[in-house]
Amino acid sequence: FIVTQTNLFASAITGAPVSNMTSAYSGIRHSTGLARQFQYEQTQSRIGGSLWEARDEYIDNSPVFFADRVHTPLLILHGDADGAVPWEQSVELYLALRRLERPAWLLQYRGEDHHPQTYPNKLDWALRMKDFFDHTLKGEPAPAWITEGVPYAGE
């Protein structure tokens, strides 16, 4: 969210973000089977009302609606088996940023939950974070995964 409000940072990383509270609101937390509304209304997000009672607050707190303000290179991480935040939330943000031709990359870890749990994926994530910061902060050459990408191949 912060990179939609300021250009203070030279680069940033976000992990398993809720990028659109309006689309996430009526989903189910796959890890528990509970509707997700409670976390927006009363707990983690503390909006204090339903989507219909506080529509502007849901929009104002959803980074995807302010993607046009992002100029900070952003690396997004998400596991596609996330039980708390649907990985499509990262896809929404990534596609919005790419549509606006903003510097953004999405690393999707197949079969992982909210953050990588398996050793190979933890190692991959650590190395890619280093690559990303070395490139965006230190001016080192970008590795191929940044310049050419690795297409999503499905399952």
PDB file of C-alpha atoms in Angstrom:
ATOM      1  CA  PHE A   1       0.000   0.000   0.000  1.00  0.00           C
ATOM      2  CA  ILE A   2       2.747   2.452   0.934  1.00  0.00           C
ATOM      3  CA  VAL A   3       4.198   2.509  -2.603  1.00  0.00           C
ATOM      4  CA  THR A   4       0.826   3.769  -3.873  1.00  0.00           C
ATOM      5  CA  GLN A   5       1.085   6.757  -1.551  1.00  0.00           C
ATOM      6  CA  THR A   6       4.757   7.785  -1.741  1.00  0.00           C
ATOM      7  CA  ASN A   7       7.889   7.513  -3.856  1.00  0.00           C
ATOM      8  CA  LEU A   8      10.037   7.441  -0.732  1.00  0.00           C
ATOM      9  CA  PHE A   9      11.454   3.970  -1.411  1.00  0.00           C
ATOM     10  CA  ALA A  10      13.889   3.035  -4.178  1.00  0.00           C
ATOM     11  CA  SER A  11      12.326  -0.440  -4.403  1.00  0.00           C
ATOM     12  CA  ALA A  12       9.943  -2.588  -2.391  1.00  0.00           C
ATOM     13  CA  ILE A  13       8.776  -6.150  -1.821  1.00  0.00           C
ATOM     14  CA  THR A  14       5.353  -7.324  -0.740  1.00  0.00           C
ATOM     15  CA  GLY A  15       4.369 -10.810   0.316  1.00  0.00           C
ATOM     16  CA  ALA A  16       0.871 -12.229  -0.109  1.00  0.00           C
ATOM     17  CA  PRO A  17      -0.813  -8.812  -0.210  1.00  0.00           C
ATOM     18  CA  VAL A  18      -4.500  -8.065  -0.154  1.00  0.00           C
ATOM     19  CA  SER A  19      -4.528  -5.667  -3.074  1.00  0.00           C
ATOM     20  CA  ASN A  20      -8.273  -5.272  -3.563  1.00  0.00           C
ATOM     21  CA  MET A  21     -10.440  -5.378  -0.462  1.00  0.00           C
ATOM     22  CA  THR A  22     -13.598  -5.143  -2.558  1.00  0.00           C
ATOM     23  CA  SER A  23     -12.901  -8.407  -4.401  1.00  0.00           C
ATOM     24  CA  ALA A  24     -11.377 -10.167  -1.386  1.00  0.00           C
ATOM     25  CA  TYR A  25     -14.206  -9.196   0.985  1.00  0.00           C
ATOM     26  CA  SER A  26     -16.678 -11.918   0.021  1.00  0.00           C
ATOM     27  CA  GLY A  27     -14.161 -14.715  -0.314  1.00  0.00           C
ATOM     28  CA  ILE A  28     -13.499 -17.667   1.963  1.00  0.00           C
ATOM     29  CA  ARG A  29     -10.339 -18.315   3.921  1.00  0.00           C
ATOM     30  CA  HIS A  30      -9.466 -21.701   2.441  1.00  0.00           C
ATOM     31  CA  SER A  31      -7.469 -22.743   5.499  1.00  0.00           C
ATOM     32  CA  THR A  32     -10.465 -22.393   7.845  1.00  0.00           C
ATOM     33  CA  GLY A  33     -13.550 -22.259   5.625  1.00  0.00           C
ATOM     34  CA  LEU A  34     -14.585 -18.960   7.239  1.00  0.00           C
ATOM     35  CA  ALA A  35     -15.902 -16.027   5.250  1.00  0.00           C
ATOM     36  CA  ARG A  36     -13.299 -13.294   4.985  1.00  0.00           C
ATOM     37  CA  GLN A  37     -15.656 -10.373   5.833  1.00  0.00           C
ATOM     38  CA  PHE A  38     -14.862 -10.469   9.564  1.00  0.00           C
ATOM     39  CA  GLN A  39     -11.203  -9.619   9.066  1.00  0.00           C
ATOM     40  CA  TYR A  40     -12.046  -6.496   7.086  1.00  0.00           C
ATOM     41  CA  GLU A  41     -14.892  -5.359   9.291  1.00  0.00           C
ATOM     42  CA  GLN A  42     -13.562  -6.131  12.769  1.00  0.00           C
ATOM     43  CA  THR A  43     -10.078  -7.599  13.020  1.00  0.00           C
ATOM     44  CA  GLN A  44      -6.950  -7.213  10.898  1.00  0.00           C
ATOM     45  CA  SER A  45      -8.115  -4.388   8.598  1.00  0.00           C
ATOM     46  CA  ARG A  46     -10.387  -2.668  11.155  1.00  0.00           C
ATOM     47  CA  ILE A  47     -12.590  -0.923   8.576  1.00  0.00           C
ATOM     48  CA  GLY A  48     -15.482  -0.998  11.071  1.00  0.00           C
ATOM     49  CA  GLY A  49     -18.316  -1.701   8.648  1.00  0.00           C
ATOM     50  CA  SER A  50     -19.426  -3.845   5.760  1.00  0.00           C
ATOM     51  CA  LEU A  51     -18.468  -3.206   2.156  1.00  0.00           C
ATOM     52  CA  TRP A  52     -21.801  -1.438   1.665  1.00  0.00           C
ATOM     53  CA  GLU A  53     -21.546   0.648   4.825  1.00  0.00           C
ATOM     54  CA  ALA A  54     -17.956   1.748   4.230  1.00  0.00           C
ATOM     55  CA  ARG A  55     -17.425   1.415   0.483  1.00  0.00           C
ATOM     56  CA  ASP A  56     -15.009   4.359   0.279  1.00  0.00           C
ATOM     57  CA  GLU A  57     -12.805   2.951   3.052  1.00  0.00           C
ATOM     58  CA  TYR A  58     -12.519  -0.379   1.238  1.00  0.00           C
ATOM     59  CA  ILE A  59     -11.479   1.381  -1.961  1.00  0.00           C
ATOM     60  CA  ASP A  60      -9.155   3.817  -0.175  1.00  0.00           C
ATOM     61  CA  ASN A  61      -7.334   0.903   1.486  1.00  0.00           C
ATOM     62  CA  SER A  62      -6.986  -1.173  -1.699  1.00  0.00           C
ATOM     63  CA  PRO A  63      -3.659  -0.627  -3.492  1.00  0.00           C
ATOM     64  CA  VAL A  64      -5.018  -1.769  -6.855  1.00  0.00           C
ATOM     65  CA  PHE A  65      -7.151   1.385  -7.095  1.00  0.00           C
ATOM     66  CA  PHE A  66      -4.008   3.517  -6.814  1.00  0.00           C
ATOM     67  CA  ALA A  67      -1.698   1.460  -9.026  1.00  0.00           C
ATOM     68  CA  ASP A  68      -1.354   4.439 -11.346  1.00  0.00           C
ATOM     69  CA  ARG A  69       0.605   6.215  -8.592  1.00  0.00           C
ATOM     70  CA  VAL A  70       3.248   3.484  -8.295  1.00  0.00           C
ATOM     71  CA  HIS A  71       6.703   4.318  -9.622  1.00  0.00           C
ATOM     72  CA  THR A  72       8.663   2.165  -7.155  1.00  0.00           C
ATOM     73  CA  PRO A  73       9.931  -1.158  -8.557  1.00  0.00           C
ATOM     74  CA  LEU A  74       7.830  -3.775  -6.780  1.00  0.00           C
ATOM     75  CA  LEU A  75       8.461  -7.486  -6.312  1.00  0.00           C
ATOM     76  CA  ILE A  76       5.369  -9.461  -5.291  1.00  0.00           C
ATOM     77  CA  LEU A  77       5.517 -12.924  -3.692  1.00  0.00           C
ATOM     78  CA  HIS A  78       2.591 -15.291  -3.259  1.00  0.00           C
ATOM     79  CA  GLY A  79       1.973 -19.012  -2.836  1.00  0.00           C
ATOM     80  CA  ASP A  80      -0.890 -20.316  -4.971  1.00  0.00           C
ATOM     81  CA  ALA A  81      -2.140 -22.531  -2.117  1.00  0.00           C
ATOM     82  CA  ASP A  82      -2.451 -19.617   0.329  1.00  0.00           C
ATOM     83  CA  GLY A  83      -5.186 -20.414   2.825  1.00  0.00           C
ATOM     84  CA  ALA A  84      -5.551 -16.833   4.094  1.00  0.00           C
ATOM     85  CA  VAL A  85      -5.147 -14.496   1.111  1.00  0.00           C
ATOM     86  CA  PRO A  86      -6.144 -15.764  -2.346  1.00  0.00           C
ATOM     87  CA  TRP A  87      -3.131 -15.600  -4.639  1.00  0.00           C
ATOM     88  CA  GLU A  88      -5.359 -13.896  -7.196  1.00  0.00           C
ATOM     89  CA  GLN A  89      -4.972 -10.785  -5.020  1.00  0.00           C
ATOM     90  CA  SER A  90      -1.331 -10.629  -6.074  1.00  0.00           C
ATOM     91  CA  VAL A  91      -2.311 -11.314  -9.672  1.00  0.00           C
ATOM     92  CA  GLU A  92      -4.744  -8.356  -9.572  1.00  0.00           C
ATOM     93  CA  LEU A  93      -2.034  -5.997  -8.359  1.00  0.00           C
ATOM     94  CA  TYR A  94       0.600  -7.355 -10.719  1.00  0.00           C
ATOM     95  CA  LEU A  95      -1.650  -7.108 -13.781  1.00  0.00           C
ATOM     96  CA  ALA A  96      -2.753  -3.586 -12.847  1.00  0.00           C
ATOM     97  CA  LEU A  97       0.874  -2.486 -12.539  1.00  0.00           C
ATOM     98  CA  ARG A  98       1.907  -4.187 -15.777  1.00  0.00           C
ATOM     99  CA  ARG A  99      -1.082  -2.671 -17.614  1.00  0.00           C
ATOM    100  CA  LEU A 100       0.134   0.728 -16.427  1.00  0.00           C
ATOM    101  CA  GLU A 101       3.690  -0.174 -17.516  1.00  0.00           C
ATOM    102  CA  ARG A 102       5.008   0.070 -13.971  1.00  0.00           C
ATOM    103  CA  PRO A 103       8.067  -1.919 -12.846  1.00  0.00           C
ATOM    104  CA  ALA A 104       6.571  -5.019 -11.225  1.00  0.00           C
ATOM    105  CA  TRP A 105       7.374  -8.710 -10.954  1.00  0.00           C
ATOM    106  CA  LEU A 106       5.293 -11.541  -9.496  1.00  0.00           C
ATOM    107  CA  LEU A 107       6.838 -14.675  -8.034  1.00  0.00           C
ATOM    108  CA  GLN A 108       4.215 -17.354  -7.596  1.00  0.00           C
ATOM    109  CA  TYR A 109       5.219 -20.436  -5.641  1.00  0.00           C
ATOM    110  CA  ARG A 110       3.215 -23.472  -6.675  1.00  0.00           C
ATOM    111  CA  GLY A 111       1.732 -25.440  -3.790  1.00  0.00           C
ATOM    112  CA  GLU A 112       2.941 -22.985  -1.140  1.00  0.00           C
ATOM    113  CA  ASP A 113       0.834 -21.325   1.525  1.00  0.00           C
ATOM    114  CA  HIS A 114       1.067 -17.682   2.649  1.00  0.00           C
ATOM    115  CA  HIS A 115       4.880 -17.712   2.299  1.00  0.00           C
ATOM    116  CA  PRO A 116       7.315 -20.366   1.067  1.00  0.00           C
ATOM    117  CA  GLN A 117       7.682 -23.276   3.484  1.00  0.00           C
ATOM    118  CA  THR A 118       9.781 -25.794   1.580  1.00  0.00           C
ATOM    119  CA  TYR A 119      13.543 -25.366   1.673  1.00  0.00           C
ATOM    120  CA  PRO A 120      14.019 -25.095  -2.127  1.00  0.00           C
ATOM    121  CA  ASN A 121      11.378 -22.356  -2.333  1.00  0.00           C
ATOM    122  CA  LYS A 122      12.744 -20.513   0.708  1.00  0.00           C
ATOM    123  CA  LEU A 123      16.181 -20.558  -0.895  1.00  0.00           C
ATOM    124  CA  ASP A 124      14.793 -19.451  -4.262  1.00  0.00           C
ATOM    125  CA  TRP A 125      12.911 -16.585  -2.586  1.00  0.00           C
ATOM    126  CA  ALA A 126      16.011 -15.455  -0.662  1.00  0.00           C
ATOM    127  CA  LEU A 127      18.161 -15.479  -3.813  1.00  0.00           C
ATOM    128  CA  ARG A 128      15.560 -13.607  -5.857  1.00  0.00           C
ATOM    129  CA  MET A 129      15.165 -10.965  -3.134  1.00  0.00           C
ATOM    130  CA  LYS A 130      18.926 -10.472  -3.226  1.00  0.00           C
ATOM    131  CA  ASP A 131      18.909 -10.268  -7.044  1.00  0.00           C
ATOM    132  CA  PHE A 132      16.055  -7.754  -6.951  1.00  0.00           C
ATOM    133  CA  PHE A 133      17.646  -5.479  -4.356  1.00  0.00           C
ATOM    134  CA  ASP A 134      21.104  -5.787  -5.927  1.00  0.00           C
ATOM    135  CA  HIS A 135      19.605  -4.612  -9.212  1.00  0.00           C
ATOM    136  CA  THR A 136      17.192  -1.933  -7.948  1.00  0.00           C
ATOM    137  CA  LEU A 137      19.326  -0.545  -5.113  1.00  0.00           C
ATOM    138  CA  LYS A 138      22.909  -1.183  -6.157  1.00  0.00           C
ATOM    139  CA  GLY A 139      22.559  -0.910  -9.928  1.00  0.00           C
ATOM    140  CA  GLU A 140      23.894  -4.389 -10.614  1.00  0.00           C
ATOM    141  CA  PRO A 141      22.859  -6.001 -13.907  1.00  0.00           C
ATOM    142  CA  ALA A 142      19.424  -7.572 -13.808  1.00  0.00           C
ATOM    143  CA  PRO A 143      19.283 -11.360 -13.988  1.00  0.00           C
ATOM    144  CA  ALA A 144      17.265 -12.978 -16.787  1.00  0.00           C
ATOM    145  CA  TRP A 145      14.254 -13.648 -14.562  1.00  0.00           C
ATOM    146  CA  ILE A 146      13.873  -9.862 -14.175  1.00  0.00           C
ATOM    147  CA  THR A 147      14.538  -8.852 -17.784  1.00  0.00           C
ATOM    148  CA  GLU A 148      12.952 -11.769 -19.620  1.00  0.00           C
ATOM    149  CA  GLY A 149      10.631 -13.280 -17.030  1.00  0.00           C
ATOM    150  CA  VAL A 150       9.554 -16.847 -16.631  1.00  0.00           C
ATOM    151  CA  PRO A 151       6.067 -17.435 -18.025  1.00  0.00           C
ATOM    152  CA  TYR A 152       3.383 -19.019 -15.880  1.00  0.00           C
ATOM    153  CA  ALA A 153       2.903 -22.540 -17.201  1.00  0.00           C
ATOM    154  CA  GLY A 154      -0.129 -23.639 -15.184  1.00  0.00           C
ATOM    155  CA  GLU A 155      -0.095 -26.907 -13.325  1.00  0.00           C
TER     156      GLU A 155
END
